[in-house]
Coordinates of C-alpha atoms in Angstrom, one line a residue:
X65 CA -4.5 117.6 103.9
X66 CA -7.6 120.2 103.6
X67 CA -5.4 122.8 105.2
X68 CA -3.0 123.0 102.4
X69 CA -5.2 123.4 100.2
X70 CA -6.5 126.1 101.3
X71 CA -3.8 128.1 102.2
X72 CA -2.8 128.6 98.3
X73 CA -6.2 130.0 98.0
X74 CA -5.8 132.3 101.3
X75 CA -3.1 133.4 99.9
X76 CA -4.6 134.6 96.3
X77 CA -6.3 137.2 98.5
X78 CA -4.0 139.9 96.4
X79 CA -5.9 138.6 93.8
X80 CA -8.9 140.3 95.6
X81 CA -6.8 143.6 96.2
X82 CA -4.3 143.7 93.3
X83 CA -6.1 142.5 90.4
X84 CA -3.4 142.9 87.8
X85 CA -3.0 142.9 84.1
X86 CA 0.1 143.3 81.6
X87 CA 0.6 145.1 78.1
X88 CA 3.3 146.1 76.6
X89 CA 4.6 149.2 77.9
X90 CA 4.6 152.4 75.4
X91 CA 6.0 155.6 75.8
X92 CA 2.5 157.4 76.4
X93 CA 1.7 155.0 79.1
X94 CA 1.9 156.5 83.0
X95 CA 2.7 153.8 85.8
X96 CA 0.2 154.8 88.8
X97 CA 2.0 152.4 91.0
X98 CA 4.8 150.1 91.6
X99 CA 4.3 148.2 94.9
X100 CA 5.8 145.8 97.4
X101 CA 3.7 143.7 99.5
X102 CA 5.4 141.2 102.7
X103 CA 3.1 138.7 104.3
X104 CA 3.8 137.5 108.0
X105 CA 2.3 134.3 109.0
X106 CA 2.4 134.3 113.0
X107 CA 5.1 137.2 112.3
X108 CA 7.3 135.0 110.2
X109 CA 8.1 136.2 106.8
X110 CA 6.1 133.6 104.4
X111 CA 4.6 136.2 101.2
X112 CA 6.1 138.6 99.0
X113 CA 3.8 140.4 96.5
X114 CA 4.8 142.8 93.7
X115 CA 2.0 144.7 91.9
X116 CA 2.0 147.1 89.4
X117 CA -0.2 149.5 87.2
X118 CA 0.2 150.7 84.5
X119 CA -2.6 153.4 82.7
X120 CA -2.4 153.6 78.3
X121 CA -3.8 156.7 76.7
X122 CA -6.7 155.4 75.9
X123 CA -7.9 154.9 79.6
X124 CA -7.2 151.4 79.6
X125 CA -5.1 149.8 82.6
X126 CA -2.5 147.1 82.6
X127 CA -2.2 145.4 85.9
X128 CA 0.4 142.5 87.4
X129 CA 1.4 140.8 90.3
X130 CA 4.0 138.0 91.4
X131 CA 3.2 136.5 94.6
X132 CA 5.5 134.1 96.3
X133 CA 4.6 132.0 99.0
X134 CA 6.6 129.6 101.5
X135 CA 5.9 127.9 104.7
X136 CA 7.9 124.4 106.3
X137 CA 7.1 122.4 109.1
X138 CA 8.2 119.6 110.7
X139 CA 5.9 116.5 111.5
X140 CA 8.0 113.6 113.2
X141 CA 11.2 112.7 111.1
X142 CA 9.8 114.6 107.9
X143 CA 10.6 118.1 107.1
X144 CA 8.4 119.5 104.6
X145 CA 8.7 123.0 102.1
X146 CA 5.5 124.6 100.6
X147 CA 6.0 127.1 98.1
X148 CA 3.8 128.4 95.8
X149 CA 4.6 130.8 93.0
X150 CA 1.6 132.6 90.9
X151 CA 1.8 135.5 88.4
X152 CA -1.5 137.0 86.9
X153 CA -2.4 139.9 84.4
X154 CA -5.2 141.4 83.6
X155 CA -6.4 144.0 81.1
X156 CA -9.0 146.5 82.5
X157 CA -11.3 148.8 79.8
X158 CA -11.7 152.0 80.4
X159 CA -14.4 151.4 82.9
X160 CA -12.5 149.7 85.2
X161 CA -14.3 145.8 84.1
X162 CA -11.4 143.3 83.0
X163 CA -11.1 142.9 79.0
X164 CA -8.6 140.1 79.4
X165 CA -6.5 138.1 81.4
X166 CA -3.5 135.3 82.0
X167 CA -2.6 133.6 85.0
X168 CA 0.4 131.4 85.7
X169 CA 0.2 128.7 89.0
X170 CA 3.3 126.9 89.8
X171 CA 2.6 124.6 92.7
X172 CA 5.5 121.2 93.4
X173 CA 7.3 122.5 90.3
X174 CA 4.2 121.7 88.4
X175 CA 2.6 125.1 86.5
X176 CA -1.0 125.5 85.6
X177 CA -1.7 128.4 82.9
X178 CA -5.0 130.2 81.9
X179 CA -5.8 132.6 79.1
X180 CA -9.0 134.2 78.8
X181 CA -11.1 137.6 78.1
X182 CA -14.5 138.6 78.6
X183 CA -16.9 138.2 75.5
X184 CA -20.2 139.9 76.1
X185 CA -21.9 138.1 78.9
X186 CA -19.8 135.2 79.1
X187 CA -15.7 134.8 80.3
X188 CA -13.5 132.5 77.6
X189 CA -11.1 131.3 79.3
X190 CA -8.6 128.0 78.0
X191 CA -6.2 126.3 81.0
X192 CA -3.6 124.4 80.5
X193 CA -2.7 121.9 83.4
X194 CA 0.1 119.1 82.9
X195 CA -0.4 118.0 78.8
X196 CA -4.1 118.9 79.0
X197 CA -5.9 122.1 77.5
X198 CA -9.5 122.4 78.8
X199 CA -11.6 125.4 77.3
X200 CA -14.2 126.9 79.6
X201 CA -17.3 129.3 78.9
X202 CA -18.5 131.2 82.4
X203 CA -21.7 132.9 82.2
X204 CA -21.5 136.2 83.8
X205 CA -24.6 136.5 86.3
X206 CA -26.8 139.4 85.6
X207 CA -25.2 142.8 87.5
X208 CA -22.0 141.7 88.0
X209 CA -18.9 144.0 88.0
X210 CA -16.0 142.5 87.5
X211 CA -13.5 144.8 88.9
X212 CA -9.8 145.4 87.8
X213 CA -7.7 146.2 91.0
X214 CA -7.1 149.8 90.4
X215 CA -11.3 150.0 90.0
X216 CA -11.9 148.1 92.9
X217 CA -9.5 150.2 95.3
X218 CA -11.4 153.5 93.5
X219 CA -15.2 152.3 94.3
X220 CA -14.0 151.4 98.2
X221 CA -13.4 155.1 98.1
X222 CA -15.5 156.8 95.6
X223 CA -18.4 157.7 98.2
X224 CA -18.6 158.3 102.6
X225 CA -19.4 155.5 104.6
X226 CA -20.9 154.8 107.4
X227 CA -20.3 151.3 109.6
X228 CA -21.8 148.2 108.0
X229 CA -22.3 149.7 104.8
X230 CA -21.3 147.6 101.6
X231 CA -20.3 147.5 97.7
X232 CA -20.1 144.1 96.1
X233 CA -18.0 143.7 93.0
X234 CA -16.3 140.6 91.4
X235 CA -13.2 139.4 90.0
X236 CA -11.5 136.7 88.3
X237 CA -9.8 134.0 89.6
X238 CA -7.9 130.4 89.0
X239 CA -8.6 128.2 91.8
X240 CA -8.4 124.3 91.7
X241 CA -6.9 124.1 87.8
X242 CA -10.6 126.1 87.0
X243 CA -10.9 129.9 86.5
X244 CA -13.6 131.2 88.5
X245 CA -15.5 134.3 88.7
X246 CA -14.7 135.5 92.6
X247 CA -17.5 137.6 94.4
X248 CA -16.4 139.8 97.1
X249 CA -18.4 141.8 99.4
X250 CA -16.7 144.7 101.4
X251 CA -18.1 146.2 104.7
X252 CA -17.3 149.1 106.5
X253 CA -15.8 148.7 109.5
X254 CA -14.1 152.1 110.4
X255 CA -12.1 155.2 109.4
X256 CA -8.4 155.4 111.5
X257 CA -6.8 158.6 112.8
X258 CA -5.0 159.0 110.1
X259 CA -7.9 158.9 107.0
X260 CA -7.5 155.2 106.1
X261 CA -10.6 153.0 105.7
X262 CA -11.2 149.6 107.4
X263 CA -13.2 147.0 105.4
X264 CA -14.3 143.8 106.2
X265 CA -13.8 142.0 102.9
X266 CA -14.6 138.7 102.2
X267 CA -14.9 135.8 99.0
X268 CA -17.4 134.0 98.3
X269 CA -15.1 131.1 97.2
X270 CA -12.6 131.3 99.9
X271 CA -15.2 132.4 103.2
X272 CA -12.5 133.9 105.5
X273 CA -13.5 137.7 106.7
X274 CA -10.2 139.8 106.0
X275 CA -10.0 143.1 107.3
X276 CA -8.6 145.6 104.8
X277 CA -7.1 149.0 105.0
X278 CA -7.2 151.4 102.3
X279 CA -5.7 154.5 101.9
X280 CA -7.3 157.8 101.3
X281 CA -6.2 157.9 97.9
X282 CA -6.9 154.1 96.7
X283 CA -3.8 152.8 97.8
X284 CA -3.6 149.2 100.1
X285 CA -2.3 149.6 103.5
X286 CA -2.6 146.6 104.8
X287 CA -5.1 143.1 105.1
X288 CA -4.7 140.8 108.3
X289 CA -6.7 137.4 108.4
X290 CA -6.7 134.6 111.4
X291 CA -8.3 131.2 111.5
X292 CA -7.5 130.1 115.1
X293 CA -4.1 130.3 115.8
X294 CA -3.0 131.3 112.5
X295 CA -2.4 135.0 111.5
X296 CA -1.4 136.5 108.6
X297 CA -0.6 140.1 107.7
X298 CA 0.3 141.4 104.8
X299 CA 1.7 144.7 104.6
X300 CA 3.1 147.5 102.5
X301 CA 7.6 147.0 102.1
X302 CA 9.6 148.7 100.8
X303 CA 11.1 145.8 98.3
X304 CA 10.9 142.0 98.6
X305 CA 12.7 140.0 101.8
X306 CA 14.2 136.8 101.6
X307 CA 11.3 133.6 102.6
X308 CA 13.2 130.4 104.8
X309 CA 9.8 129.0 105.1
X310 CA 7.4 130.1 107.5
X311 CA 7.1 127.6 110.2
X312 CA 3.8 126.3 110.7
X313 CA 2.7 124.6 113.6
X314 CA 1.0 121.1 112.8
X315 CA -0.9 121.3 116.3
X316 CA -3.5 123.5 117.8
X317 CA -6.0 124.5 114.8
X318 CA -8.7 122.1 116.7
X319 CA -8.3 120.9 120.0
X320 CA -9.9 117.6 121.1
X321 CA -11.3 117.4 124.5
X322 CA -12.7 114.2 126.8
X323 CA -12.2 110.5 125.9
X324 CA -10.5 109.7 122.7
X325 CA -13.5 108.2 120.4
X326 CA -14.3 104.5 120.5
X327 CA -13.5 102.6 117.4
X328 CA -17.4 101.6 117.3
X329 CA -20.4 101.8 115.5
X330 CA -21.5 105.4 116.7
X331 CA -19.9 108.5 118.2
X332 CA -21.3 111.4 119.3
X333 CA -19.5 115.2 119.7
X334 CA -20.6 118.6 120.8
X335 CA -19.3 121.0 118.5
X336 CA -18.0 124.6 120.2
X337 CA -20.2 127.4 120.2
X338 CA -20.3 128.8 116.9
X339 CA -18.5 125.2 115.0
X340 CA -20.5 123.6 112.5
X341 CA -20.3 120.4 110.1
X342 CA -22.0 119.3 107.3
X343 CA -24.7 116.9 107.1
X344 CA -24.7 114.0 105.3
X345 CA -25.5 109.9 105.7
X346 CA -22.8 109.0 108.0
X347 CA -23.0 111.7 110.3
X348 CA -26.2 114.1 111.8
X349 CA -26.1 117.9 113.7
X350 CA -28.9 118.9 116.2
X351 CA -28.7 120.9 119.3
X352 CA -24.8 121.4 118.8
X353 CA -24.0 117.6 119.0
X354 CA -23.1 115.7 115.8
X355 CA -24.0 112.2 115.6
X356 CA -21.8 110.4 113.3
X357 CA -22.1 106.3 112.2
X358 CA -19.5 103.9 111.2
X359 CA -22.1 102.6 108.5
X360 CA -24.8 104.5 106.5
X361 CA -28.0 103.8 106.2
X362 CA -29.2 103.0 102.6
X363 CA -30.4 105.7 100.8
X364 CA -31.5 106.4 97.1
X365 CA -29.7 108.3 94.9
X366 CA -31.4 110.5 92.9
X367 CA -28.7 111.4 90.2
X368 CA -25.1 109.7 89.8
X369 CA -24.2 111.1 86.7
X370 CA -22.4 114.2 88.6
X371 CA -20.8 111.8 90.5
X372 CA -19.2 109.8 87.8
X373 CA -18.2 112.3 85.6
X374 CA -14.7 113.8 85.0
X375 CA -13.6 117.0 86.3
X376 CA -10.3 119.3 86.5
X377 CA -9.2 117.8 89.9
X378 CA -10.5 114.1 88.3
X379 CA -9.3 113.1 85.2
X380 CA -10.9 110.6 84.1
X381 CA -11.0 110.6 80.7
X382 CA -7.1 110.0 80.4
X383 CA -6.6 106.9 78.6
X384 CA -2.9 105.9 80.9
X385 CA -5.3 106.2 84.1
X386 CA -8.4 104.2 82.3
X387 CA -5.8 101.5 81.3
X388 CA -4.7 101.3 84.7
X389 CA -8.2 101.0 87.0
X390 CA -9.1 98.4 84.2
X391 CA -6.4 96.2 85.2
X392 CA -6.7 97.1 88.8
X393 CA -10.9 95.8 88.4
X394 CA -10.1 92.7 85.8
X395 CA -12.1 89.8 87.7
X396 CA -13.4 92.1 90.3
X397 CA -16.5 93.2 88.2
X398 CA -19.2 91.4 89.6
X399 CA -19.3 92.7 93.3
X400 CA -18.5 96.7 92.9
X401 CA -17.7 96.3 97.3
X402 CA -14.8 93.6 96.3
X403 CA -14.4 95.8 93.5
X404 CA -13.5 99.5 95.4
X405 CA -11.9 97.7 98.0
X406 CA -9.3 96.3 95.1
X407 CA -8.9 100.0 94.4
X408 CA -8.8 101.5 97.4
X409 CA -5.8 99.2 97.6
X410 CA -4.3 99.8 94.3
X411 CA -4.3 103.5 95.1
X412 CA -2.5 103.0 98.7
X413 CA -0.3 100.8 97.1
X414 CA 0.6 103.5 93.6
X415 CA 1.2 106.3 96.0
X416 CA 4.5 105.2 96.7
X417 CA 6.1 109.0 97.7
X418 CA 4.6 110.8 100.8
X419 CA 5.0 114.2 99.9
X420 CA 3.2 117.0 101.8
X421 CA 4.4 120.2 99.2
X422 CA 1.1 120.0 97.2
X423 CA -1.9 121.8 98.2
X424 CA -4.1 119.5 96.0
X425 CA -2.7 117.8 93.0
X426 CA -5.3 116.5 91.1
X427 CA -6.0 112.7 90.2
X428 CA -3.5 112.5 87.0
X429 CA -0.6 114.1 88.3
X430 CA -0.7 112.0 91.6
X431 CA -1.0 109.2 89.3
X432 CA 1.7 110.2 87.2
X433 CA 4.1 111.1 89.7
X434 CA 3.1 108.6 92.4
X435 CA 3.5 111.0 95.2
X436 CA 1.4 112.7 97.6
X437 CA -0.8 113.2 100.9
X438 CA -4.2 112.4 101.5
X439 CA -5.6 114.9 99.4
X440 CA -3.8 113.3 96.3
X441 CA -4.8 109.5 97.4
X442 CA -8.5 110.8 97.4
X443 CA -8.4 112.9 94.6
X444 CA -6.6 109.4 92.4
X445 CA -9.2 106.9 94.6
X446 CA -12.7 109.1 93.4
X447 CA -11.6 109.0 89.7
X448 CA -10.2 105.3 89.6
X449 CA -14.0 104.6 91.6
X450 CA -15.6 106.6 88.7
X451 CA -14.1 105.3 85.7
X452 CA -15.1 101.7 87.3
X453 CA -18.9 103.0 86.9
X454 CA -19.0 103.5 90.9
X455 CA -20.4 107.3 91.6
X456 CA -17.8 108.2 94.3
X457 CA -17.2 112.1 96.2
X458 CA -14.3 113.6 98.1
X459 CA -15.1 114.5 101.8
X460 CA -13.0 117.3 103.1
X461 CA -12.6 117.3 107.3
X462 CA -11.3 115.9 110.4
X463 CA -10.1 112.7 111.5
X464 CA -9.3 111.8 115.0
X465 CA -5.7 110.1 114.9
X466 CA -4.7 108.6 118.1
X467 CA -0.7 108.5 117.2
X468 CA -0.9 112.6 116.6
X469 CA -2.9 113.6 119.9
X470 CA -6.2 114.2 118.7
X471 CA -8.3 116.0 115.4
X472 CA -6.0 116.4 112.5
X473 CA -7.1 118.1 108.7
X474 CA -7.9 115.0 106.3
X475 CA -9.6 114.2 103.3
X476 CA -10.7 110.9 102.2
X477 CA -13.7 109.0 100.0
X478 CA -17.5 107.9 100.0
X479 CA -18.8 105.8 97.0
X480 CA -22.3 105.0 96.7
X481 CA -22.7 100.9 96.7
X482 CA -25.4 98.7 96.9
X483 CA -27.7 101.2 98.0
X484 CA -25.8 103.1 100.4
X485 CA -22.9 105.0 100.6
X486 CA -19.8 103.7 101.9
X487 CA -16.4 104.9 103.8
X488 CA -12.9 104.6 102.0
X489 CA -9.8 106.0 103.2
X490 CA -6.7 105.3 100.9
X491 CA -4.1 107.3 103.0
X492 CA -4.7 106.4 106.9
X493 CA -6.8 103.3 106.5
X494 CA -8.4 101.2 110.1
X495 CA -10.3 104.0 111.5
X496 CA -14.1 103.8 111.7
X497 CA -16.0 106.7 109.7
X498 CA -17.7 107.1 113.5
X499 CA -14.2 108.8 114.1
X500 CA -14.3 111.3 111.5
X501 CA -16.3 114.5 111.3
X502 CA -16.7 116.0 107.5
X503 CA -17.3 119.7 107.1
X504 CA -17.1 119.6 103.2
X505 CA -17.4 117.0 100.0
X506 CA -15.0 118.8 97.3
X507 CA -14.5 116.9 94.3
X508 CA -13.8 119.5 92.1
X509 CA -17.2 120.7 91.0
X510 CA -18.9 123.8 92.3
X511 CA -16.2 126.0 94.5
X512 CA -19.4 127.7 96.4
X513 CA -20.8 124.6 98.1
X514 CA -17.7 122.7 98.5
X515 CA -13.9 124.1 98.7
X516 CA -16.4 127.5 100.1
X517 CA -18.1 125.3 102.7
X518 CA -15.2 123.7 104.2
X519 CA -13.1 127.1 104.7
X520 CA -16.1 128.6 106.3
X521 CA -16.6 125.3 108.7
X522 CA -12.7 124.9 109.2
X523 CA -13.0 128.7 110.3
X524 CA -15.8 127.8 113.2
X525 CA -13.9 125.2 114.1
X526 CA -10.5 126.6 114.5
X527 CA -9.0 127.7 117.9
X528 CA -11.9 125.7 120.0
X529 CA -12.6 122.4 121.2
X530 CA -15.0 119.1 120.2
X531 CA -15.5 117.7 123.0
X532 CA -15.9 113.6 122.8
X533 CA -19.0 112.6 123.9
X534 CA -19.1 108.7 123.2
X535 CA -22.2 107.0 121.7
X536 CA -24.2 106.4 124.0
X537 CA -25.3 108.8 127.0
X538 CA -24.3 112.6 126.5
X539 CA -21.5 113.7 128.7
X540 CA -17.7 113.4 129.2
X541 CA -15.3 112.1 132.0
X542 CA -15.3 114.5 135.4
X543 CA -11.9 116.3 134.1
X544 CA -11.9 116.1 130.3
X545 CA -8.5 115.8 128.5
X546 CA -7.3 118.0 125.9
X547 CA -5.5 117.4 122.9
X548 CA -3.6 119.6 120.4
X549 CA -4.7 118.8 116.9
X550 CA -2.1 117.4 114.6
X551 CA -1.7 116.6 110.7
X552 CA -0.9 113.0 109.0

């Protein structure tokens, strides 16, 4: 569910703070620090970070960090464990701008590796996920910095501030089996009784303000972050602690109030002050009231090459999978409706494993393994939809689930067909798309208008209340219910 993949991500934010690189250690080099990090999540230990820096004699900097990070919940019978291990290194010049790096992700016992440096205006990077190597070339836009930790924790210090001023610098990132050039901006916020600085920071990939506290000398004191009712602190230790898994609540992050939608052709929601989705042909915003269709009206579509081609989350060049959606679309050719139906089928059927410890394992490996959650049976249904010549996107949002009390964190399929684009849900089939509210498509193309958008509409959303308006006239029962949201 979108939540979970997320939370990997919210959790990189010591990649932000504690950009870190490794060399071999020689006996002129000085270590400037040797830190232990612990992350609470609603006060339960869930993160440890360990981060170190090393300085050579030629002014270059070695940085590493280990992060470890474990949450469980339970969600009827099922008990669930989601830990998530990730190492990364970095070489900084002299300057402070990272020369080189290596990351290591190890998500469901699966790892995902990336090498790269920075080659004049470009970052070379090559990452390997499950048997696949896939070389990348990022262009470095035009005046940006892209900050090892130690120079990043110098500039937030380097100067007085006053409230609501800003630096910008970047780093370097592996998000969603792609590394990633990371823009953060810091604002001011405040300086404590004690000399530390307060900064607002916040990613351009992962849209969640943070607020950060510095120390006088360039050291982290802490960063805290909430997205309704969840809250996460991370905080200076004095070694690691021992992680049980975290419990996180599968209720509350959006709370449903008035009539539970009607399984018909419209339904219409007014979104809390501040909450937001995003526009598309099923479903309309205006005034604060979203407007959202079981069917779409037909539309052209411009270009449907993006939409058919593969990408790291959608494999669909891999010959297995190909095989496979051929034999699934043999005799179903001729009518691509009849056709997606047959693998929206095939997928639901493959997926044989419910298994909620992956934030988002891409199409092969939830083909391989045949296990999953919803973000798994959409990742596997876009590329199968794809490699059938069908342009097809996955939509990151909410669905409103009856059995579970009300909005819970989803992901699911539209694929353009016949004109127009059509709703297909692998993983909690039978609800009309008039029952679903999408604040993101995310199919494993740009970060900044997909995986970005939904955080940042997931954030508006979280801790407040849609309220069910029906589809016809505006307005709700005389005492409106309201429901805790849950998670499939």
């Amino acid at each position: 569910m979108p939540i979970f993949r997320m939370l990997p991500a919210v959790c990189r934010l010591h990649a932000v703070l504690l950009l870190c690189g490794a060399l071999a250690a020689a006996e002129s080099d000085v270590l400037e620090s040797d830190l232990w990090f612990v992350g609470r999540l609603n006060a339960q230990p869930a993160m440890t970070i360990h981060a170190a820096v090393t300085k050579h004699a030629d002014g270059t900097r070695s940085d590493t960090s280990e992060m470890v990070f474990l949450i469980s919940r339970t969600l009827g019978a099922s008990a669930m464990r989601f830990e998530t291990r990730e190492s990364q290194a970095y070489v900084d010049g002299a300057d402070g701008r990272i020369v080189a790096f290596h990351f290591d992700h190890v998500e469901g016992g699966e790892t995902t590796s990336a090498v790269g440096k920075v080659v004049g205006d470009e970052v070379v990077a090559t990452v390997h996920h499950l048997d696949r190597t896939t070389e990348q070339r990022l262009p470095i836009p035009p005046g940006t910095r892209l900050l090892g930790q130690q120079a990043g924790q110098e500039l937030l210090v380097a100067h007085p501030w006053k409230a609501g001023q800003q630096e910008r610098f970047s780093g370097i990132n592996l998000l969603g089996n792609q590394v990633q050039i990371v823009d953060i901006t810091a604002t001011f916020v405040r300086t404590t009784p004690a000399g530390n600085l307060v900064f607002t920071m916040l990613m351009d990939q992962m849209p969640i303000p943070m607020s950060t506290t510095v120390t006088p000398t360039g050291q982290l004191a802490g960063v805290g972050l909430s997205i309704g009712p969840m809250v996460l602190e991370l905080l200076p230790s004095p070694g690691p602690v021992p992680l049980e898994g975290a419990e996180l609540s599968p209720t509350g992050l959006v709370d449903a109030r008035g009539p539970a939608p009607a399984a018909g052709p419209v339904n219409r929601y007014r979104m809390p002050p501040g909450g937001t989705v995003a526009e598309d042909e099923f479903q309309h915003l205006a005034d604060g009231v979203v407007t959202v269709t079981a069917r779409a009206a037909p539309a052209p579509l411009a270009d449907p090459a993006p939409l058919l081609r593969a990408t790291p989350q959608l494999e669909t060049d891999d010959a297995a999978l190909r095989a496979w959606v051929q034999g699934v679309a043999k005799g179903h050719e001729a009518d691509q409706a009849d056709l997606a139906e047959q693998l929206r089928l095939a997928v639901r059927g493959h997926i044989t494993t419910k298994d909620l410890s992956k934030g988002d394992a891409s199409a092969l490996e939830a083909f391989r393994t045949r296990t999953g959650d919803c973000t798994e049976h959409a990742n596997l249904l876009c590329a199968a939809l794809r490699i059938a010549g069908i342009p097809a996107r996955v939509e990151d949002g909410l669905v409103f689930a009856a059995d579970f009390g009300g909005w819970v964190g989803h992901a699911w399929n539209s694929a353009y067909i016949g004109g127009r684009w059509v709703h297909l849900d692998s993983a909690y089939p039978g609800i009309p798309r008039s029952c679903y509210l999408k604040l993101a498509t995310n199919s494993g193309g740009e970060w900044r208008n997909t995986g970005a958008l939904m955080v940042a509409n997931l954030v508006g959303l979280a801790g407040k209340q849609i309220e069910t308006l029906g589809g016809g006239a505006a307005g709700g029962s005389g005492s409106p219910e309201v429901r805790k949201s849950g998670s499939p």
